[in-house]
mmCIF file of C-alpha atoms in Angstrom:
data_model
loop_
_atom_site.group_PDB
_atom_site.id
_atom_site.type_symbol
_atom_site.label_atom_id
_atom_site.label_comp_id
_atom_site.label_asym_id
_atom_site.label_seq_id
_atom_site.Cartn_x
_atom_site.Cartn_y
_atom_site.Cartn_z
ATOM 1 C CA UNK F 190 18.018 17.074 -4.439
ATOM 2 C CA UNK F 191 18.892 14.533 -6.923
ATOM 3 C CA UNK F 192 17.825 11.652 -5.460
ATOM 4 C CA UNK F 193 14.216 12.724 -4.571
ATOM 5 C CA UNK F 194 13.594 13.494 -8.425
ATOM 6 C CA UNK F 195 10.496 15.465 -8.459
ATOM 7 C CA UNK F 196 6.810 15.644 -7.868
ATOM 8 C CA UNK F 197 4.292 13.306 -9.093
ATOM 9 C CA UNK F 198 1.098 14.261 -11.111
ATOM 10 C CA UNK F 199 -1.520 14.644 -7.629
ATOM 11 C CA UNK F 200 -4.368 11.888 -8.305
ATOM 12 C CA UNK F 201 -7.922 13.105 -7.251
ATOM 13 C CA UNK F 202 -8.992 12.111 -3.336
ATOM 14 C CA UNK F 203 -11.872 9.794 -3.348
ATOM 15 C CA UNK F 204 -14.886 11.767 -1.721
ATOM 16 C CA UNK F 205 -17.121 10.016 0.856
ATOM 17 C CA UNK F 206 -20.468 9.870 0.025
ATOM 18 C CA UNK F 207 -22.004 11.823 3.130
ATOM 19 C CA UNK F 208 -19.561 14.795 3.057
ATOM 20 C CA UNK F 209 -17.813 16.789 0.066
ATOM 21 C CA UNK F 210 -14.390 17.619 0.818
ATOM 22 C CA UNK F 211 -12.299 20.868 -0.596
ATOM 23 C CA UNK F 212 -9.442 19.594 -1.660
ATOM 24 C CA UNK F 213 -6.125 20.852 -1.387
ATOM 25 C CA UNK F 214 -2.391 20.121 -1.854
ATOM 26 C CA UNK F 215 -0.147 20.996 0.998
ATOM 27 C CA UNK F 216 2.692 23.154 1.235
ATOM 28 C CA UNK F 217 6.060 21.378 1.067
ATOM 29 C CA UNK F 218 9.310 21.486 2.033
ATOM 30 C CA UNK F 219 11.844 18.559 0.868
ATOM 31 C CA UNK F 220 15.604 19.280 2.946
ATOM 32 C CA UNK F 221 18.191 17.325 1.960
ATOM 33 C CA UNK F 222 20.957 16.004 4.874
ATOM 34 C CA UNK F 223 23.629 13.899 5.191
ATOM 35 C CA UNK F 224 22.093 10.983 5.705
ATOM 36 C CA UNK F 225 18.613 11.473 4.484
ATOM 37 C CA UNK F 226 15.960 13.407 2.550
ATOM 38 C CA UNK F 227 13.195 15.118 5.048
ATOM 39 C CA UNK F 228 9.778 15.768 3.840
ATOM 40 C CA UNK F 229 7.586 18.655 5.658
ATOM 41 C CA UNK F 230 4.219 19.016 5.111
ATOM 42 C CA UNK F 231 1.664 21.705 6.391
ATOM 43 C CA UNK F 232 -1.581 19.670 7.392
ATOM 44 C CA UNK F 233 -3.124 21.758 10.472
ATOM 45 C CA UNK F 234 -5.752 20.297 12.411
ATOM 46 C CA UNK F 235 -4.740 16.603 10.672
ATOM 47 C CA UNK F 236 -4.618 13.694 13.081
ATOM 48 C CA UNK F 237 -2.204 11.137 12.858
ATOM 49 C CA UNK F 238 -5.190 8.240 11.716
ATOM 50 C CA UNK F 239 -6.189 10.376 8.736
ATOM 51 C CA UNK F 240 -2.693 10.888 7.389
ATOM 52 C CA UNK F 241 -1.623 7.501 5.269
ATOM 53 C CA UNK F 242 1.782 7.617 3.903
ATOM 54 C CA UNK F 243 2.868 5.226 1.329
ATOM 55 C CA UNK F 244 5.992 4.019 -0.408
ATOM 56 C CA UNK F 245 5.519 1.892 -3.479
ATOM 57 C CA UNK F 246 7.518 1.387 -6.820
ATOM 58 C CA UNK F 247 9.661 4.705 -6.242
ATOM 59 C CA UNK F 248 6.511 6.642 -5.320
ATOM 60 C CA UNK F 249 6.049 8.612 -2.109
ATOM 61 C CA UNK F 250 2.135 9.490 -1.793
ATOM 62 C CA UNK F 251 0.585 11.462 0.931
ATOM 63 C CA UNK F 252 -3.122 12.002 1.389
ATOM 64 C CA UNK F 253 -5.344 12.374 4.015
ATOM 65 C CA UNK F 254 -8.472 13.746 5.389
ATOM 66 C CA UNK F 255 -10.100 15.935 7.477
ATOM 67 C CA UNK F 256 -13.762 15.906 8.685
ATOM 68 C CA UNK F 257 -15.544 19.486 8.694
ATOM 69 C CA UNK F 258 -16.909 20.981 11.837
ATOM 70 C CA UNK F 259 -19.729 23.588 12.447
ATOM 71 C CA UNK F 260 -16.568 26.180 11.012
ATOM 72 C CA UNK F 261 -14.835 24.363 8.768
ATOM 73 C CA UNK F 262 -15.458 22.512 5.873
ATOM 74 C CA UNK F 263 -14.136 18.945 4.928
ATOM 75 C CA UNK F 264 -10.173 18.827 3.703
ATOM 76 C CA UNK F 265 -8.876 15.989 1.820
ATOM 77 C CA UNK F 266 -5.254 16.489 0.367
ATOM 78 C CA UNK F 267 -2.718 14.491 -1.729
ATOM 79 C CA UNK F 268 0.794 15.015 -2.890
ATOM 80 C CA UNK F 269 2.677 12.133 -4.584
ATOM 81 C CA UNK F 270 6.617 12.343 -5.145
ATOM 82 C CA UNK F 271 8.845 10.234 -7.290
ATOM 83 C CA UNK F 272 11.649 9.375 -5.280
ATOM 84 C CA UNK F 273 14.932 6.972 -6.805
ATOM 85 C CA UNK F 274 16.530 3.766 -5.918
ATOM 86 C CA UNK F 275 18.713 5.530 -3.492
ATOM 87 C CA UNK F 276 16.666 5.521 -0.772
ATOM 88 C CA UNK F 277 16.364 2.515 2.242
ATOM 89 C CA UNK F 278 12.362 2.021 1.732
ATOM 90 C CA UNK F 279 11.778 -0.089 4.919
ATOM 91 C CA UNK F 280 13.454 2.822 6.824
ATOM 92 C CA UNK F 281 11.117 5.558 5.627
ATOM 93 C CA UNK F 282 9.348 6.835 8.859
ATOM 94 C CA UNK F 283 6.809 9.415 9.175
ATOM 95 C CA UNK F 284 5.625 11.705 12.653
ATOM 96 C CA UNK F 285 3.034 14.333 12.749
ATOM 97 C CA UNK F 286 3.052 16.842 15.658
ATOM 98 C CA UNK F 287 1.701 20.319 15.565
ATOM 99 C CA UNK F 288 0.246 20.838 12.327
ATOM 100 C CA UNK F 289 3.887 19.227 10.656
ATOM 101 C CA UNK F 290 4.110 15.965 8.825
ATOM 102 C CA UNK F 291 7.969 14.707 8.912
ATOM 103 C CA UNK F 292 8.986 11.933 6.649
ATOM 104 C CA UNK F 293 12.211 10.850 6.793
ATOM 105 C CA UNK F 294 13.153 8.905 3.831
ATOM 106 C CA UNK F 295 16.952 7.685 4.797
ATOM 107 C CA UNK F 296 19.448 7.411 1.904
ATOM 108 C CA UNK F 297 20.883 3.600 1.469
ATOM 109 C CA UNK F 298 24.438 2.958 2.464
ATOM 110 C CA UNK F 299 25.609 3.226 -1.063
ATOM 111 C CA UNK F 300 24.963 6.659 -1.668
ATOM 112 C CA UNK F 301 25.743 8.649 1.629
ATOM 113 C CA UNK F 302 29.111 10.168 1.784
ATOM 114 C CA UNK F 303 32.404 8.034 2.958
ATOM 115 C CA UNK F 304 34.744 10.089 4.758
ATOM 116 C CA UNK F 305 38.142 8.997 3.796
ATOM 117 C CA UNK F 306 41.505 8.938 6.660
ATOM 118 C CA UNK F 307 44.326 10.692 5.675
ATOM 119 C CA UNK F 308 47.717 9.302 6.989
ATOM 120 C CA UNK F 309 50.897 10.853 7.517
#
């Protein structure tokens, strides 16, 4: 993984004033590919509106919330990761389906590998 360099320091999640969240950090998994560095987080029960997913000055930040229910309390979660220069920022895309935030963070021309023709 060298071009997604490691995690960030997690900031704290601003609390809304009516409802105290537990806060958590998500389990992660970062795969590398070919062509591009995949980013898997566990947020269960997480809609797509309360996930935001920013790219800014090399930083990757996820957080979110989730409102409590009669069972469950409030969630709010953050996980920020310092990513490098190799990476084509207005192709990051994120999808959330069952519990599973994707981010796909594609790797710029540059640095994905050229398979070279051999002649004979």
């Amino acid at each position: 993984m060298s071009n997604l360099v490691h995690e960030s320091p997690s900031a704290p999640v601003a609390e809304a004033a009516d409802e105290r969240a537990v806060t958590v950090t998500p389990r992660v998994d970062v795969l590398e590919t070919e062509n591009e560095f995949l980013v898997l987080a566990d947020v269960p029960g997480v809609r797509p509106d309360q996930v935001d997913v920013r790219f800014e000055k090399g930083e990757l930040a996820v957080l979110g919330r989730r409102p409590g229910g009669p069972r469950t309390n409030a969630l709010a979660f953050h996980r920020t990761f310092a990513v490098a220069e190799t990476i084509a920022a207005d192709k990051i895309s994120a999808d959330l389906k069952a519990g599973v935030l994707t981010i796909r963070l594609p790797k710029t021309e540059a640095v994905k590998p050229k398979r070279i023709a051999v002649t004979g």
